[in-house]
């Protein structure tokens, strides 16, 4: 196996030299590549380039705000660099089950603009005024309940106990490079009027990092090409939240719709 990869690398080097070396080692930026299973956009024109697996509602049934997990998102060897809440907001808006109310940076910006208007800094006819905000009828709280960044440590040992597999040259060494990355997440939906938790769901995702070929196999995506020899754990968590979101949507569809504020003006 190592000889095969060595030969392939030599062939690539010869092709590079034969082509004049202009592209050897050249770094390129490819728009739209990379990222996670949560992608695309949402807005007045509807969802764009959303994951095929994302379940959707025919129309929004209420307004919702997302709350940060009070316990953070560091567990089982995962230490997410940022909160997954922005990705969950995108999924919720793409699915069309709720209209999302911003209670984070957007709300702080609104409060700041209101204070500037009251202090006389803004123009007299400013559109930022009191009493125009929309209420969040529900609160959605995400949580990372379980994660494991190297769940396949014992695979080589198990294979070593099987004579047929143990005698295959290089197979044990290959197995030592296999790592399973797993994550389980939860979403809790509470009614802000009654404080009752009306729906809850969990979901999970797993990737198999082969370490040499860069093939990632997951519950949601099948085989997804090269470049995963250093799998980003955050992508596994994003996939788990997508799975959790789909489970929650199945419950949300049974809820009775609440009165909604006017739609966002569009051209």
PDB file of C-alpha atoms in Angstrom:
ATOM      1  CA  UNK A   1       0.000   0.000   0.000  1.00  0.00           C
ATOM      2  CA  UNK A   2       2.776   2.431   0.901  1.00  0.00           C
ATOM      3  CA  UNK A   3       4.622   1.516  -2.308  1.00  0.00           C
ATOM      4  CA  UNK A   4       1.484   2.320  -4.297  1.00  0.00           C
ATOM      5  CA  UNK A   5       1.118   5.764  -2.746  1.00  0.00           C
ATOM      6  CA  UNK A   6       4.819   6.434  -3.202  1.00  0.00           C
ATOM      7  CA  UNK A   7       4.553   5.574  -6.883  1.00  0.00           C
ATOM      8  CA  UNK A   8       1.503   7.778  -7.296  1.00  0.00           C
ATOM      9  CA  UNK A   9       3.313  10.697  -5.703  1.00  0.00           C
ATOM     10  CA  UNK A  10       6.256  10.155  -8.044  1.00  0.00           C
ATOM     11  CA  UNK A  11       3.926  10.144 -11.041  1.00  0.00           C
ATOM     12  CA  UNK A  12       2.363  13.409  -9.821  1.00  0.00           C
ATOM     13  CA  UNK A  13       5.803  14.974  -9.474  1.00  0.00           C
ATOM     14  CA  UNK A  14       6.785  13.890 -13.013  1.00  0.00           C
ATOM     15  CA  UNK A  15       3.562  15.342 -14.433  1.00  0.00           C
ATOM     16  CA  UNK A  16       4.199  18.575 -12.587  1.00  0.00           C
ATOM     17  CA  UNK A  17       7.712  18.832 -14.044  1.00  0.00           C
ATOM     18  CA  UNK A  18       6.475  17.857 -17.512  1.00  0.00           C
ATOM     19  CA  UNK A  19       3.931  20.678 -17.442  1.00  0.00           C
ATOM     20  CA  UNK A  20       6.639  23.182 -16.692  1.00  0.00           C
ATOM     21  CA  UNK A  21       6.210  23.379 -12.949  1.00  0.00           C
ATOM     22  CA  UNK A  22       3.958  26.441 -13.141  1.00  0.00           C
ATOM     23  CA  UNK A  23       1.246  24.867 -10.979  1.00  0.00           C
ATOM     24  CA  UNK A  24       3.511  22.914  -8.612  1.00  0.00           C
ATOM     25  CA  UNK A  25       2.775  23.880  -5.037  1.00  0.00           C
ATOM     26  CA  UNK A  26       0.436  26.655  -6.153  1.00  0.00           C
ATOM     27  CA  UNK A  27      -2.217  27.538  -3.584  1.00  0.00           C
ATOM     28  CA  UNK A  28      -5.707  28.085  -4.916  1.00  0.00           C
ATOM     29  CA  UNK A  29      -8.868  29.401  -3.326  1.00  0.00           C
ATOM     30  CA  UNK A  30     -12.025  27.589  -4.369  1.00  0.00           C
ATOM     31  CA  UNK A  31     -15.299  29.338  -3.561  1.00  0.00           C
ATOM     32  CA  UNK A  32     -18.065  27.103  -2.282  1.00  0.00           C
ATOM     33  CA  UNK A  33     -15.714  24.257  -1.345  1.00  0.00           C
ATOM     34  CA  UNK A  34     -15.153  22.957   2.170  1.00  0.00           C
ATOM     35  CA  UNK A  35     -17.559  23.793   4.979  1.00  0.00           C
ATOM     36  CA  UNK A  36     -20.008  21.321   6.503  1.00  0.00           C
ATOM     37  CA  UNK A  37     -23.330  19.683   5.669  1.00  0.00           C
ATOM     38  CA  UNK A  38     -25.017  22.898   6.828  1.00  0.00           C
ATOM     39  CA  UNK A  39     -24.649  25.268   3.884  1.00  0.00           C
ATOM     40  CA  UNK A  40     -26.426  27.681   1.581  1.00  0.00           C
ATOM     41  CA  UNK A  41     -28.582  30.671   2.441  1.00  0.00           C
ATOM     42  CA  UNK A  42     -32.064  31.663   3.564  1.00  0.00           C
ATOM     43  CA  UNK A  43     -34.075  34.833   3.123  1.00  0.00           C
ATOM     44  CA  UNK A  44     -36.858  36.503   1.126  1.00  0.00           C
ATOM     45  CA  UNK A  45     -36.204  34.234  -1.865  1.00  0.00           C
ATOM     46  CA  UNK A  46     -36.441  31.074   0.208  1.00  0.00           C
ATOM     47  CA  UNK A  47     -33.741  28.511   0.994  1.00  0.00           C
ATOM     48  CA  UNK A  48     -30.841  28.231  -1.423  1.00  0.00           C
ATOM     49  CA  UNK A  49     -28.348  25.332  -1.634  1.00  0.00           C
ATOM     50  CA  UNK A  50     -29.624  23.802   1.601  1.00  0.00           C
ATOM     51  CA  UNK A  51     -28.694  20.230   2.461  1.00  0.00           C
ATOM     52  CA  UNK A  52     -30.877  17.699   0.669  1.00  0.00           C
ATOM     53  CA  UNK A  53     -31.444  15.905   3.961  1.00  0.00           C
ATOM     54  CA  UNK A  54     -32.963  18.972   5.675  1.00  0.00           C
ATOM     55  CA  UNK A  55     -36.654  18.456   6.511  1.00  0.00           C
ATOM     56  CA  UNK A  56     -38.942  21.432   5.894  1.00  0.00           C
ATOM     57  CA  UNK A  57     -42.326  22.825   6.867  1.00  0.00           C
ATOM     58  CA  UNK A  58     -44.905  24.208   4.456  1.00  0.00           C
ATOM     59  CA  UNK A  59     -45.098  27.480   6.414  1.00  0.00           C
ATOM     60  CA  UNK A  60     -43.745  28.941   9.671  1.00  0.00           C
ATOM     61  CA  UNK A  61     -45.854  28.203  12.734  1.00  0.00           C
ATOM     62  CA  UNK A  62     -44.356  30.722  15.191  1.00  0.00           C
ATOM     63  CA  UNK A  63     -41.390  32.940  15.984  1.00  0.00           C
ATOM     64  CA  UNK A  64     -38.391  31.470  17.799  1.00  0.00           C
ATOM     65  CA  UNK A  65     -35.189  32.652  19.459  1.00  0.00           C
ATOM     66  CA  UNK A  66     -32.127  30.484  19.962  1.00  0.00           C
ATOM     67  CA  UNK A  67     -30.407  30.355  23.327  1.00  0.00           C
ATOM     68  CA  UNK A  68     -26.793  29.421  23.902  1.00  0.00           C
ATOM     69  CA  UNK A  69     -26.166  26.222  25.849  1.00  0.00           C
ATOM     70  CA  UNK A  70     -25.332  27.151  29.477  1.00  0.00           C
ATOM     71  CA  UNK A  71     -22.801  24.301  29.562  1.00  0.00           C
ATOM     72  CA  UNK A  72     -20.857  25.341  26.461  1.00  0.00           C
ATOM     73  CA  UNK A  73     -19.718  23.021  23.676  1.00  0.00           C
ATOM     74  CA  UNK A  74     -16.548  21.375  24.981  1.00  0.00           C
ATOM     75  CA  UNK A  75     -16.847  17.678  25.795  1.00  0.00           C
ATOM     76  CA  UNK A  76     -15.307  14.324  24.901  1.00  0.00           C
ATOM     77  CA  UNK A  77     -12.198  15.833  23.343  1.00  0.00           C
ATOM     78  CA  UNK A  78     -14.179  18.344  21.262  1.00  0.00           C
ATOM     79  CA  UNK A  79     -13.521  22.003  21.854  1.00  0.00           C
ATOM     80  CA  UNK A  80     -15.497  23.904  19.257  1.00  0.00           C
ATOM     81  CA  UNK A  81     -13.834  27.189  18.271  1.00  0.00           C
ATOM     82  CA  UNK A  82     -17.199  28.934  17.963  1.00  0.00           C
ATOM     83  CA  UNK A  83     -20.804  28.353  18.901  1.00  0.00           C
ATOM     84  CA  UNK A  84     -22.937  26.225  16.525  1.00  0.00           C
ATOM     85  CA  UNK A  85     -25.933  28.516  17.100  1.00  0.00           C
ATOM     86  CA  UNK A  86     -25.424  30.508  13.844  1.00  0.00           C
ATOM     87  CA  UNK A  87     -25.542  27.258  11.831  1.00  0.00           C
ATOM     88  CA  UNK A  88     -28.674  26.163  13.688  1.00  0.00           C
ATOM     89  CA  UNK A  89     -30.275  29.541  12.952  1.00  0.00           C
ATOM     90  CA  UNK A  90     -29.553  28.978   9.262  1.00  0.00           C
ATOM     91  CA  UNK A  91     -31.084  25.488   9.358  1.00  0.00           C
ATOM     92  CA  UNK A  92     -34.207  26.738  11.149  1.00  0.00           C
ATOM     93  CA  UNK A  93     -34.734  29.529   8.617  1.00  0.00           C
ATOM     94  CA  UNK A  94     -34.079  27.218   5.673  1.00  0.00           C
ATOM     95  CA  UNK A  95     -36.592  24.665   6.940  1.00  0.00           C
ATOM     96  CA  UNK A  96     -39.310  27.330   7.134  1.00  0.00           C
ATOM     97  CA  UNK A  97     -40.769  25.983  10.399  1.00  0.00           C
ATOM     98  CA  UNK A  98     -40.113  29.182  12.383  1.00  0.00           C
ATOM     99  CA  UNK A  99     -39.296  32.809  11.879  1.00  0.00           C
ATOM    100  CA  UNK A 100     -36.049  33.457  13.751  1.00  0.00           C
ATOM    101  CA  UNK A 101     -35.783  36.338  16.230  1.00  0.00           C
ATOM    102  CA  UNK A 102     -32.239  37.491  16.990  1.00  0.00           C
ATOM    103  CA  UNK A 103     -31.523  37.713  20.705  1.00  0.00           C
ATOM    104  CA  UNK A 104     -27.757  37.864  20.330  1.00  0.00           C
ATOM    105  CA  UNK A 105     -25.604  40.380  18.467  1.00  0.00           C
ATOM    106  CA  UNK A 106     -28.597  41.629  16.461  1.00  0.00           C
ATOM    107  CA  UNK A 107     -30.512  42.556  19.599  1.00  0.00           C
ATOM    108  CA  UNK A 108     -27.476  44.294  21.072  1.00  0.00           C
ATOM    109  CA  UNK A 109     -27.204  46.303  17.858  1.00  0.00           C
ATOM    110  CA  UNK A 110     -30.863  47.328  18.104  1.00  0.00           C
ATOM    111  CA  UNK A 111     -30.447  48.437  21.723  1.00  0.00           C
ATOM    112  CA  UNK A 112     -27.352  50.427  20.788  1.00  0.00           C
ATOM    113  CA  UNK A 113     -29.140  52.197  17.939  1.00  0.00           C
ATOM    114  CA  UNK A 114     -32.078  52.984  20.237  1.00  0.00           C
ATOM    115  CA  UNK A 115     -29.732  54.514  22.789  1.00  0.00           C
ATOM    116  CA  UNK A 116     -28.056  56.605  20.079  1.00  0.00           C
ATOM    117  CA  UNK A 117     -31.464  57.834  18.918  1.00  0.00           C
ATOM    118  CA  UNK A 118     -32.522  58.750  22.461  1.00  0.00           C
ATOM    119  CA  UNK A 119     -29.255  60.635  23.016  1.00  0.00           C
ATOM    120  CA  UNK A 120     -29.793  62.677  19.865  1.00  0.00           C
ATOM    121  CA  UNK A 121     -26.917  61.235  17.834  1.00  0.00           C
ATOM    122  CA  UNK A 122     -29.130  59.792  15.099  1.00  0.00           C
ATOM    123  CA  UNK A 123     -31.229  61.821  12.700  1.00  0.00           C
ATOM    124  CA  UNK A 124     -34.726  62.828  13.905  1.00  0.00           C
ATOM    125  CA  UNK A 125     -36.548  60.620  11.384  1.00  0.00           C
ATOM    126  CA  UNK A 126     -34.598  57.474  12.261  1.00  0.00           C
ATOM    127  CA  UNK A 127     -36.515  54.239  11.671  1.00  0.00           C
ATOM    128  CA  UNK A 128     -35.192  52.770  14.933  1.00  0.00           C
ATOM    129  CA  UNK A 129     -37.944  53.356  17.492  1.00  0.00           C
ATOM    130  CA  UNK A 130     -39.437  51.806  20.590  1.00  0.00           C
ATOM    131  CA  UNK A 131     -42.219  49.273  20.411  1.00  0.00           C
ATOM    132  CA  UNK A 132     -41.417  47.790  16.998  1.00  0.00           C
ATOM    133  CA  UNK A 133     -39.698  44.585  18.023  1.00  0.00           C
ATOM    134  CA  UNK A 134     -41.307  41.181  17.517  1.00  0.00           C
ATOM    135  CA  UNK A 135     -41.637  38.735  20.380  1.00  0.00           C
ATOM    136  CA  UNK A 136     -40.093  35.273  20.300  1.00  0.00           C
ATOM    137  CA  UNK A 137     -42.952  32.863  20.960  1.00  0.00           C
ATOM    138  CA  UNK A 138     -40.623  29.914  21.483  1.00  0.00           C
ATOM    139  CA  UNK A 139     -37.042  29.411  22.645  1.00  0.00           C
ATOM    140  CA  UNK A 140     -34.833  26.738  21.092  1.00  0.00           C
ATOM    141  CA  UNK A 141     -31.895  25.565  23.203  1.00  0.00           C
ATOM    142  CA  UNK A 142     -29.131  23.438  21.613  1.00  0.00           C
ATOM    143  CA  UNK A 143     -26.844  21.117  23.532  1.00  0.00           C
ATOM    144  CA  UNK A 144     -23.873  18.900  22.697  1.00  0.00           C
ATOM    145  CA  UNK A 145     -24.679  15.826  24.781  1.00  0.00           C
ATOM    146  CA  UNK A 146     -21.917  13.441  23.701  1.00  0.00           C
ATOM    147  CA  UNK A 147     -18.856  13.510  21.499  1.00  0.00           C
ATOM    148  CA  UNK A 148     -15.837  11.332  20.869  1.00  0.00           C
ATOM    149  CA  UNK A 149     -12.987  12.439  18.651  1.00  0.00           C
ATOM    150  CA  UNK A 150     -11.234   9.047  18.542  1.00  0.00           C
ATOM    151  CA  UNK A 151     -13.759   6.251  19.067  1.00  0.00           C
ATOM    152  CA  UNK A 152     -11.809   3.724  16.979  1.00  0.00           C
ATOM    153  CA  UNK A 153      -8.676   3.278  19.066  1.00  0.00           C
ATOM    154  CA  UNK A 154      -9.236  -0.437  19.656  1.00  0.00           C
ATOM    155  CA  UNK A 155      -9.872  -1.424  16.026  1.00  0.00           C
ATOM    156  CA  UNK A 156      -6.279  -2.520  15.344  1.00  0.00           C
ATOM    157  CA  UNK A 157      -6.190  -4.580  18.534  1.00  0.00           C
ATOM    158  CA  UNK A 158      -9.393  -6.370  17.630  1.00  0.00           C
ATOM    159  CA  UNK A 159      -8.135  -7.151  14.139  1.00  0.00           C
ATOM    160  CA  UNK A 160      -4.863  -8.427  15.601  1.00  0.00           C
ATOM    161  CA  UNK A 161      -6.764 -11.168  17.422  1.00  0.00           C
ATOM    162  CA  UNK A 162      -8.249 -12.502  14.176  1.00  0.00           C
ATOM    163  CA  UNK A 163      -5.689 -14.796  12.466  1.00  0.00           C
ATOM    164  CA  UNK A 164      -6.909 -14.199   8.905  1.00  0.00           C
ATOM    165  CA  UNK A 165      -6.730 -10.427   9.277  1.00  0.00           C
ATOM    166  CA  UNK A 166      -3.572 -10.477  11.384  1.00  0.00           C
ATOM    167  CA  UNK A 167      -1.599 -12.247   8.654  1.00  0.00           C
ATOM    168  CA  UNK A 168      -2.501  -9.739   5.929  1.00  0.00           C
ATOM    169  CA  UNK A 169       0.562  -7.564   5.472  1.00  0.00           C
ATOM    170  CA  UNK A 170       0.011  -3.934   6.329  1.00  0.00           C
ATOM    171  CA  UNK A 171      -3.638  -4.318   7.311  1.00  0.00           C
ATOM    172  CA  UNK A 172      -3.039  -3.805  11.030  1.00  0.00           C
ATOM    173  CA  UNK A 173      -0.934  -0.735  10.333  1.00  0.00           C
ATOM    174  CA  UNK A 174      -3.740   0.625   8.179  1.00  0.00           C
ATOM    175  CA  UNK A 175      -6.306  -0.035  10.902  1.00  0.00           C
ATOM    176  CA  UNK A 176      -4.251   1.979  13.385  1.00  0.00           C
ATOM    177  CA  UNK A 177      -4.908   5.051  11.261  1.00  0.00           C
ATOM    178  CA  UNK A 178      -8.686   4.627  11.345  1.00  0.00           C
ATOM    179  CA  UNK A 179     -10.498   6.983  13.690  1.00  0.00           C
ATOM    180  CA  UNK A 180     -14.219   7.287  14.302  1.00  0.00           C
ATOM    181  CA  UNK A 181     -15.486  10.713  15.248  1.00  0.00           C
ATOM    182  CA  UNK A 182     -18.936  10.752  16.811  1.00  0.00           C
ATOM    183  CA  UNK A 183     -21.266  13.391  18.197  1.00  0.00           C
ATOM    184  CA  UNK A 184     -24.747  13.430  19.712  1.00  0.00           C
ATOM    185  CA  UNK A 185     -26.713  16.645  20.074  1.00  0.00           C
ATOM    186  CA  UNK A 186     -30.070  17.767  21.459  1.00  0.00           C
ATOM    187  CA  UNK A 187     -32.568  20.546  20.741  1.00  0.00           C
ATOM    188  CA  UNK A 188     -35.137  21.627  23.340  1.00  0.00           C
ATOM    189  CA  UNK A 189     -38.153  23.745  22.348  1.00  0.00           C
ATOM    190  CA  UNK A 190     -39.951  25.745  25.060  1.00  0.00           C
ATOM    191  CA  UNK A 191     -43.098  27.870  24.862  1.00  0.00           C
ATOM    192  CA  UNK A 192     -42.237  31.349  26.154  1.00  0.00           C
ATOM    193  CA  UNK A 193     -45.866  32.026  27.101  1.00  0.00           C
ATOM    194  CA  UNK A 194     -46.314  28.981  29.328  1.00  0.00           C
ATOM    195  CA  UNK A 195     -42.619  28.012  29.942  1.00  0.00           C
ATOM    196  CA  UNK A 196     -43.576  24.442  29.008  1.00  0.00           C
ATOM    197  CA  UNK A 197     -41.082  22.345  27.058  1.00  0.00           C
ATOM    198  CA  UNK A 198     -43.236  21.289  24.119  1.00  0.00           C
ATOM    199  CA  UNK A 199     -40.714  19.315  22.058  1.00  0.00           C
ATOM    200  CA  UNK A 200     -37.276  17.759  22.372  1.00  0.00           C
ATOM    201  CA  UNK A 201     -35.083  15.761  20.031  1.00  0.00           C
ATOM    202  CA  UNK A 202     -31.670  14.187  19.814  1.00  0.00           C
ATOM    203  CA  UNK A 203     -29.565  13.303  16.797  1.00  0.00           C
ATOM    204  CA  UNK A 204     -26.153  11.912  16.021  1.00  0.00           C
ATOM    205  CA  UNK A 205     -23.484  11.708  13.334  1.00  0.00           C
ATOM    206  CA  UNK A 206     -20.365   9.619  12.836  1.00  0.00           C
ATOM    207  CA  UNK A 207     -17.441   9.941  10.476  1.00  0.00           C
ATOM    208  CA  UNK A 208     -14.800   7.370   9.644  1.00  0.00           C
ATOM    209  CA  UNK A 209     -11.440   9.011   9.054  1.00  0.00           C
ATOM    210  CA  UNK A 210      -9.217   6.542   7.168  1.00  0.00           C
ATOM    211  CA  UNK A 211      -6.205   8.755   7.633  1.00  0.00           C
ATOM    212  CA  UNK A 212      -4.556   7.843   4.305  1.00  0.00           C
ATOM    213  CA  UNK A 213      -7.136   8.061   1.556  1.00  0.00           C
ATOM    214  CA  UNK A 214      -9.115  10.874   3.059  1.00  0.00           C
ATOM    215  CA  UNK A 215     -12.526   9.232   2.712  1.00  0.00           C
ATOM    216  CA  UNK A 216     -15.138  10.316   5.230  1.00  0.00           C
ATOM    217  CA  UNK A 217     -18.172   8.095   5.662  1.00  0.00           C
ATOM    218  CA  UNK A 218     -21.060   9.506   7.628  1.00  0.00           C
ATOM    219  CA  UNK A 219     -24.702   8.773   8.354  1.00  0.00           C
ATOM    220  CA  UNK A 220     -25.886  11.818   6.438  1.00  0.00           C
ATOM    221  CA  UNK A 221     -23.447  12.102   3.587  1.00  0.00           C
ATOM    222  CA  UNK A 222     -22.184   8.692   2.473  1.00  0.00           C
ATOM    223  CA  UNK A 223     -18.691   8.912   0.998  1.00  0.00           C
ATOM    224  CA  UNK A 224     -17.776  12.535   0.491  1.00  0.00           C
ATOM    225  CA  UNK A 225     -14.492  12.599  -1.372  1.00  0.00           C
ATOM    226  CA  UNK A 226     -10.931  13.488  -0.480  1.00  0.00           C
ATOM    227  CA  UNK A 227      -9.514  15.977   1.947  1.00  0.00           C
ATOM    228  CA  UNK A 228     -10.791  14.458   5.184  1.00  0.00           C
ATOM    229  CA  UNK A 229      -7.531  12.970   6.475  1.00  0.00           C
ATOM    230  CA  UNK A 230      -7.658  15.678   9.165  1.00  0.00           C
ATOM    231  CA  UNK A 231     -11.395  15.725   9.840  1.00  0.00           C
ATOM    232  CA  UNK A 232     -12.653  18.842  11.589  1.00  0.00           C
ATOM    233  CA  UNK A 233     -14.672  17.746  14.609  1.00  0.00           C
ATOM    234  CA  UNK A 234     -16.929  20.776  14.241  1.00  0.00           C
ATOM    235  CA  UNK A 235     -18.238  19.351  10.968  1.00  0.00           C
ATOM    236  CA  UNK A 236     -19.320  16.185  12.755  1.00  0.00           C
ATOM    237  CA  UNK A 237     -21.179  18.294  15.320  1.00  0.00           C
ATOM    238  CA  UNK A 238     -22.859  20.284  12.526  1.00  0.00           C
ATOM    239  CA  UNK A 239     -24.039  17.043  10.927  1.00  0.00           C
ATOM    240  CA  UNK A 240     -25.382  15.854  14.292  1.00  0.00           C
ATOM    241  CA  UNK A 241     -27.352  19.080  14.700  1.00  0.00           C
ATOM    242  CA  UNK A 242     -28.816  18.591  11.222  1.00  0.00           C
ATOM    243  CA  UNK A 243     -29.962  15.114  12.245  1.00  0.00           C
ATOM    244  CA  UNK A 244     -31.393  16.542  15.479  1.00  0.00           C
ATOM    245  CA  UNK A 245     -33.175  19.341  13.640  1.00  0.00           C
ATOM    246  CA  UNK A 246     -34.901  16.816  11.375  1.00  0.00           C
ATOM    247  CA  UNK A 247     -36.121  14.838  14.380  1.00  0.00           C
ATOM    248  CA  UNK A 248     -37.471  18.037  15.961  1.00  0.00           C
ATOM    249  CA  UNK A 249     -39.287  19.082  12.780  1.00  0.00           C
ATOM    250  CA  UNK A 250     -41.336  15.879  12.891  1.00  0.00           C
ATOM    251  CA  UNK A 251     -42.650  17.012  16.284  1.00  0.00           C
ATOM    252  CA  UNK A 252     -43.049  20.688  15.367  1.00  0.00           C
ATOM    253  CA  UNK A 253     -45.313  19.868  12.434  1.00  0.00           C
ATOM    254  CA  UNK A 254     -47.971  18.738  14.921  1.00  0.00           C
ATOM    255  CA  UNK A 255     -47.999  22.061  16.831  1.00  0.00           C
ATOM    256  CA  UNK A 256     -50.759  24.553  16.228  1.00  0.00           C
ATOM    257  CA  UNK A 257     -49.592  27.716  14.481  1.00  0.00           C
ATOM    258  CA  UNK A 258     -49.505  30.955  16.486  1.00  0.00           C
ATOM    259  CA  UNK A 259     -50.332  34.467  15.211  1.00  0.00           C
ATOM    260  CA  UNK A 260     -47.316  35.734  13.283  1.00  0.00           C
ATOM    261  CA  UNK A 261     -46.072  39.330  12.877  1.00  0.00           C
ATOM    262  CA  UNK A 262     -46.216  40.914   9.404  1.00  0.00           C
ATOM    263  CA  UNK A 263     -43.870  39.384   6.831  1.00  0.00           C
ATOM    264  CA  UNK A 264     -40.539  40.970   5.993  1.00  0.00           C
ATOM    265  CA  UNK A 265     -41.035  43.550   3.169  1.00  0.00           C
ATOM    266  CA  UNK A 266     -39.420  42.516  -0.102  1.00  0.00           C
ATOM    267  CA  UNK A 267     -39.270  43.803  -3.634  1.00  0.00           C
TER     268      UNK A 267
END
